[in-house]
Short mmCIF file of C-alpha atoms in Angstrom, two decimals:
data_model
loop_
_atom_site.label_atom_id
_atom_site.label_comp_id
_atom_site.label_asym_id
_atom_site.label_seq_id
_atom_site.Cartn_x
_atom_site.Cartn_y
_atom_site.Cartn_z
CA MET A 1 176.44 51.55 -179.14
CA SER A 2 175.90 54.94 -177.51
CA GLN A 3 176.83 58.58 -177.34
CA ARG A 4 177.01 61.20 -174.80
CA ASP A 5 174.95 64.38 -175.19
CA ALA A 6 174.81 67.05 -172.60
CA GLY A 7 175.90 64.52 -170.04
CA ASP A 8 173.10 61.94 -171.10
CA ALA A 9 173.76 58.57 -172.82
CA VAL A 10 171.96 58.14 -175.94
CA ALA A 11 171.56 54.54 -177.22
CA ILE A 12 171.86 53.94 -180.90
CA HIS A 13 169.38 51.29 -181.96
CA PHE A 14 168.92 49.47 -185.34
CA TYR A 15 165.98 48.38 -187.19
CA ALA A 16 165.42 46.54 -190.36
CA THR A 17 162.99 47.96 -193.10
CA ALA A 18 160.51 45.88 -195.01
CA PRO A 19 161.56 44.78 -198.38
CA TYR A 20 161.53 46.91 -201.28
CA PRO A 21 162.48 46.85 -204.94
CA CYS A 22 166.20 46.75 -205.00
CA SER A 23 167.77 49.82 -207.11
CA TYR A 24 170.94 48.35 -208.30
CA LEU A 25 169.76 44.68 -209.25
CA GLU A 26 166.70 44.25 -211.44
CA GLY A 27 164.20 41.70 -209.96
CA LEU A 28 165.48 41.66 -206.53
CA GLN A 29 164.20 42.66 -203.23
CA ALA A 30 166.51 44.78 -200.74
CA ARG A 31 166.10 45.75 -197.02
CA SER A 32 168.18 48.05 -195.12
CA GLN A 33 169.46 48.44 -191.50
CA VAL A 34 168.99 51.76 -190.18
CA ALA A 35 170.48 53.59 -187.24
CA ILE A 36 168.13 55.31 -185.04
CA PRO A 37 167.34 57.98 -183.64
CA ALA A 38 168.82 59.70 -186.69
CA ASN A 39 169.25 63.27 -184.93
CA ALA A 40 171.48 61.28 -182.27
CA ILE A 41 173.96 60.57 -184.59
CA GLU A 42 176.65 63.02 -184.44
CA ALA A 43 180.14 62.91 -186.04
CA ARG A 44 181.94 60.50 -183.47
CA VAL A 45 179.26 57.73 -183.73
CA TYR A 46 178.58 58.36 -187.65
CA SER A 47 182.27 57.64 -188.16
CA GLN A 48 182.27 54.28 -186.23
CA LEU A 49 179.35 53.28 -188.48
CA VAL A 50 180.76 54.26 -191.51
CA ARG A 51 183.78 51.87 -190.47
CA MET A 52 181.01 49.11 -190.26
CA GLY A 53 179.75 49.55 -193.45
CA PHE A 54 177.12 52.15 -193.22
CA ARG A 55 176.18 55.19 -195.47
CA ARG A 56 174.27 58.21 -195.27
CA SER A 57 171.10 59.62 -197.01
CA GLY A 58 169.91 62.93 -195.62
CA LEU A 59 169.66 62.37 -191.98
CA TYR A 60 169.29 58.69 -192.28
CA VAL A 61 172.21 56.40 -192.00
CA TYR A 62 171.90 52.85 -193.20
CA ARG A 63 173.66 49.73 -194.67
CA PRO A 64 172.23 46.91 -196.83
CA TYR A 65 170.45 44.03 -194.83
CA CYS A 66 169.24 41.88 -197.44
CA ASP A 67 168.11 38.24 -196.77
CA THR A 68 169.82 36.25 -199.29
CA CYS A 69 172.19 39.00 -201.38
CA ARG A 70 175.54 40.41 -200.32
CA ALA A 71 176.21 41.96 -203.75
CA CYS A 72 176.90 45.58 -201.85
CA VAL A 73 180.53 45.64 -200.62
CA PRO A 74 181.77 48.81 -198.54
CA VAL A 75 184.92 49.98 -200.16
CA ARG A 76 187.52 52.61 -199.23
CA LEU A 77 190.80 54.04 -200.55
CA PRO A 78 193.71 54.21 -198.49
CA VAL A 79 195.05 57.70 -199.24
CA ASP A 80 198.90 57.04 -198.66
CA ALA A 81 198.79 53.86 -200.78
CA PHE A 82 196.54 54.95 -203.51
CA ARG A 83 198.16 55.68 -207.16
CA PRO A 84 196.11 56.54 -209.98
CA SER A 85 196.03 54.66 -213.20
CA ARG A 86 197.29 56.26 -216.31
CA SER A 87 193.67 56.96 -217.64
CA GLN A 88 192.70 58.42 -214.10
CA ARG A 89 195.88 60.95 -214.61
CA ARG A 90 194.71 61.88 -218.02
CA ALA A 91 191.23 62.43 -216.73
CA PHE A 92 192.37 64.62 -213.80
CA ALA A 93 194.78 66.50 -216.02
CA ARG A 94 191.75 66.91 -218.66
CA HIS A 95 189.77 68.87 -216.28
CA GLY A 96 192.85 70.84 -214.70
CA ALA A 97 191.02 74.11 -215.43
CA LEU A 98 188.15 73.36 -212.64
CA GLU A 99 188.38 75.36 -209.94
CA ALA A 100 186.99 73.91 -206.58
CA ARG A 101 185.48 75.65 -203.39
CA LEU A 102 184.34 74.11 -200.32
CA LEU A 103 180.62 75.54 -199.24
CA PRO A 104 178.13 74.93 -196.29
CA LEU A 105 174.84 72.91 -196.82
CA GLN A 106 172.69 75.55 -198.49
CA PHE A 107 170.21 75.61 -201.28
CA ARG A 108 171.47 77.23 -204.36
CA ASP A 109 169.34 77.49 -207.38
CA GLU A 110 172.22 76.93 -209.72
CA HIS A 111 172.90 73.64 -207.91
CA TYR A 112 169.57 72.44 -207.98
CA ALA A 113 169.17 73.00 -211.77
CA LEU A 114 172.40 71.03 -212.17
CA TYR A 115 170.96 68.17 -209.92
CA ARG A 116 167.87 67.96 -212.05
CA ARG A 117 169.82 68.05 -215.42
CA TYR A 118 172.10 65.30 -214.00
CA GLN A 119 169.21 63.03 -212.60
CA ALA A 120 167.17 63.47 -216.23
CA ALA A 121 170.19 62.36 -218.02
CA ARG A 122 171.83 59.80 -216.07
CA HIS A 123 168.89 58.15 -213.98
CA ALA A 124 165.79 58.93 -215.83
CA GLY A 125 162.95 56.93 -214.49
CA GLY A 126 164.57 56.58 -211.36
CA GLY A 127 163.41 57.50 -208.03
CA MET A 128 165.03 61.00 -207.90
CA ALA A 129 164.44 61.95 -211.44
CA ASP A 130 161.49 64.27 -210.32
CA ASP A 131 163.06 65.54 -207.18
CA ASP A 132 161.37 68.71 -206.25
CA PRO A 133 163.15 71.37 -204.01
CA GLY A 134 162.15 69.97 -200.83
CA GLN A 135 163.20 66.26 -201.80
CA TYR A 136 166.67 67.88 -203.18
CA SER A 137 167.22 69.40 -199.68
CA GLU A 138 166.32 66.33 -197.68
CA PHE A 139 168.75 64.36 -199.74
CA ILE A 140 171.64 66.73 -200.30
CA LEU A 141 171.42 69.60 -197.68
CA LYS A 142 170.49 67.58 -194.46
CA SER A 143 172.90 66.40 -192.25
CA GLY A 144 173.93 65.93 -188.70
CA VAL A 145 177.66 65.56 -189.28
CA ASP A 146 180.67 67.64 -190.74
CA SER A 147 179.59 68.01 -194.23
CA TRP A 148 180.29 70.27 -197.21
CA LEU A 149 179.46 70.80 -200.97
CA ALA A 150 182.43 70.87 -203.14
CA GLU A 151 181.60 73.12 -206.01
CA PHE A 152 183.47 73.02 -209.28
CA ARG A 153 183.26 75.54 -211.94
CA GLU A 154 185.07 76.07 -215.24
CA GLY A 155 185.35 79.62 -216.37
CA GLY A 156 182.91 80.47 -213.77
CA VAL A 157 180.36 77.88 -215.45
CA LEU A 158 179.12 75.26 -212.87
CA ARG A 159 180.16 71.89 -213.61
CA MET A 160 179.88 69.58 -210.61
CA VAL A 161 178.71 69.57 -207.09
CA SER A 162 180.02 66.79 -204.83
CA LEU A 163 178.63 66.19 -201.17
CA ILE A 164 181.23 65.20 -198.74
CA ASP A 165 181.47 63.95 -195.17
CA GLN A 166 184.48 64.63 -192.88
CA LEU A 167 185.12 61.56 -190.49
CA ALA A 168 187.58 60.77 -187.93
CA ASP A 169 189.75 58.84 -190.43
CA GLY A 170 188.76 60.15 -193.65
CA LEU A 171 186.25 61.64 -195.99
CA SER A 172 182.96 59.74 -197.31
CA ALA A 173 182.05 60.53 -200.89
CA VAL A 174 178.25 60.75 -200.38
CA TYR A 175 177.03 61.92 -203.64
CA THR A 176 178.29 63.64 -206.75
CA PHE A 177 176.45 64.99 -209.59
CA TYR A 178 177.56 66.86 -212.62
CA ASP A 179 177.39 68.48 -216.10
CA PRO A 180 175.78 65.45 -218.26
CA ASP A 181 176.03 67.20 -221.41
CA GLU A 182 179.67 66.54 -222.03
CA PRO A 183 180.03 62.88 -223.07
CA GLN A 184 183.81 62.83 -223.22
CA ALA A 185 184.06 64.43 -219.63
CA SER A 186 185.48 62.41 -216.74
CA TYR A 187 183.97 64.52 -213.90
CA GLY A 188 183.22 61.41 -211.57
CA VAL A 189 187.02 60.44 -211.90
CA TYR A 190 188.12 64.02 -211.27
CA SER A 191 185.96 64.09 -208.12
CA VAL A 192 187.20 61.21 -206.59
CA LEU A 193 191.07 61.93 -207.27
CA TRP A 194 190.25 65.49 -205.77
CA GLN A 195 188.63 64.13 -202.76
CA VAL A 196 191.97 61.80 -202.30
CA GLU A 197 194.16 64.96 -202.34
CA LEU A 198 191.64 66.78 -200.03
CA ALA A 199 192.01 64.04 -197.42
CA ARG A 200 195.73 63.97 -197.83
CA ARG A 201 195.98 67.75 -197.28
CA LEU A 202 193.81 67.18 -194.14
CA GLY A 203 196.03 64.30 -192.88
CA LEU A 204 192.93 61.54 -193.18
CA ALA A 205 193.81 58.19 -193.90
CA TYR A 206 190.94 56.98 -196.32
CA VAL A 207 188.23 57.91 -198.71
CA TYR A 208 185.18 55.92 -198.37
CA LEU A 209 183.58 55.34 -201.87
CA GLY A 210 180.35 53.51 -200.68
CA TYR A 211 179.23 50.12 -202.21
CA TRP A 212 180.85 48.28 -204.87
CA ILE A 213 178.41 46.04 -206.81
CA GLY A 214 179.92 43.94 -209.44
CA GLN A 215 176.78 43.07 -211.20
CA CYS A 216 175.77 47.05 -211.58
CA ARG A 217 177.56 48.93 -214.22
CA LYS A 218 177.05 52.21 -212.28
CA MET A 219 178.58 50.76 -209.11
CA SER A 220 181.24 48.47 -210.53
CA TYR A 221 183.39 51.26 -211.46
CA LYS A 222 184.88 51.81 -208.02
CA SER A 223 187.22 48.62 -208.47
CA ALA A 224 189.25 50.77 -211.01
CA TYR A 225 190.79 52.83 -208.12
CA ARG A 226 193.79 50.79 -206.56
CA PRO A 227 194.64 49.61 -204.07
CA LEU A 228 191.26 49.32 -202.96
CA GLU A 229 189.60 47.83 -199.20
CA ALA A 230 186.59 45.99 -198.90
CA LEU A 231 184.86 45.41 -195.72
CA VAL A 232 184.41 41.57 -195.78
CA ASP A 233 182.84 39.71 -192.83
CA GLY A 234 183.29 42.40 -190.65
CA ARG A 235 187.05 43.19 -191.52
CA TRP A 236 188.78 45.45 -193.87
CA ARG A 237 190.91 43.85 -196.26
CA PRO A 238 192.44 44.04 -199.80
CA PHE A 239 189.75 44.16 -202.63
CA GLU A 240 189.46 41.35 -205.02
CA VAL A 241 186.73 41.03 -207.48
CA GLY A 242 186.30 37.52 -207.02
CA GLN A 243 185.99 37.58 -203.15
CA ALA A 244 182.95 39.38 -202.14
CA PRO A 245 179.63 39.24 -203.53
CA HIS A 246 177.25 36.48 -202.58
CA LEU A 247 174.16 36.52 -205.17
CA PRO A 248 170.80 34.63 -204.82
CA SER A 249 170.84 31.83 -207.24
CA GLY A 250 169.75 32.66 -210.67
CA VAL A 251 171.08 36.30 -210.94
#
């Protein structure tokens, strides 16, 4: 794969990382395939990579590349076909007072404070729970493609922030963090439905939701959005819970 920059072809290469502890399935080792050079991956190439199952973390574009496990399944929502369930419609209506605006990737103290609260409540002990402003900026604010922060407020109070990338054929829901102190809230559901509506307004066909992992509660919720498409054996096809994951024996 290559792209053209100021008349020169830039080749995109891929390398596999060394094994590291899996963030989603306890006791397993994971590896990733990373596209390099990171600073050469602009919007067009990035769109192609996302269609191939890649995701973005800061400037780095990667996909799972584990030796014996295929639990991470890329999934996307076809915008025109998507129909929210009754519970999803209720969640969207429940947060109808939220006011959204799209912002450039800039550091804001209020966003960082919400991010820290979210990580402490939802991912205590995780790798990002103690992110300092520099680590937060590397993860959320560094991007070589077309990205926004969608900020959601209720009565002026910041409730949620979503990092969104625009692709040639859709939106990529990169990361969302929200007020963790309202246990009855459904901010995550609202964010997905809002991004579907944004894609529809922009004339885009898909919202890419990242990876579905059936054995991980924090990643299995994505199968609740229907119809869903999954990337299996290099082809996007209708999602079926039983069709995709291949786990090592004993998991």
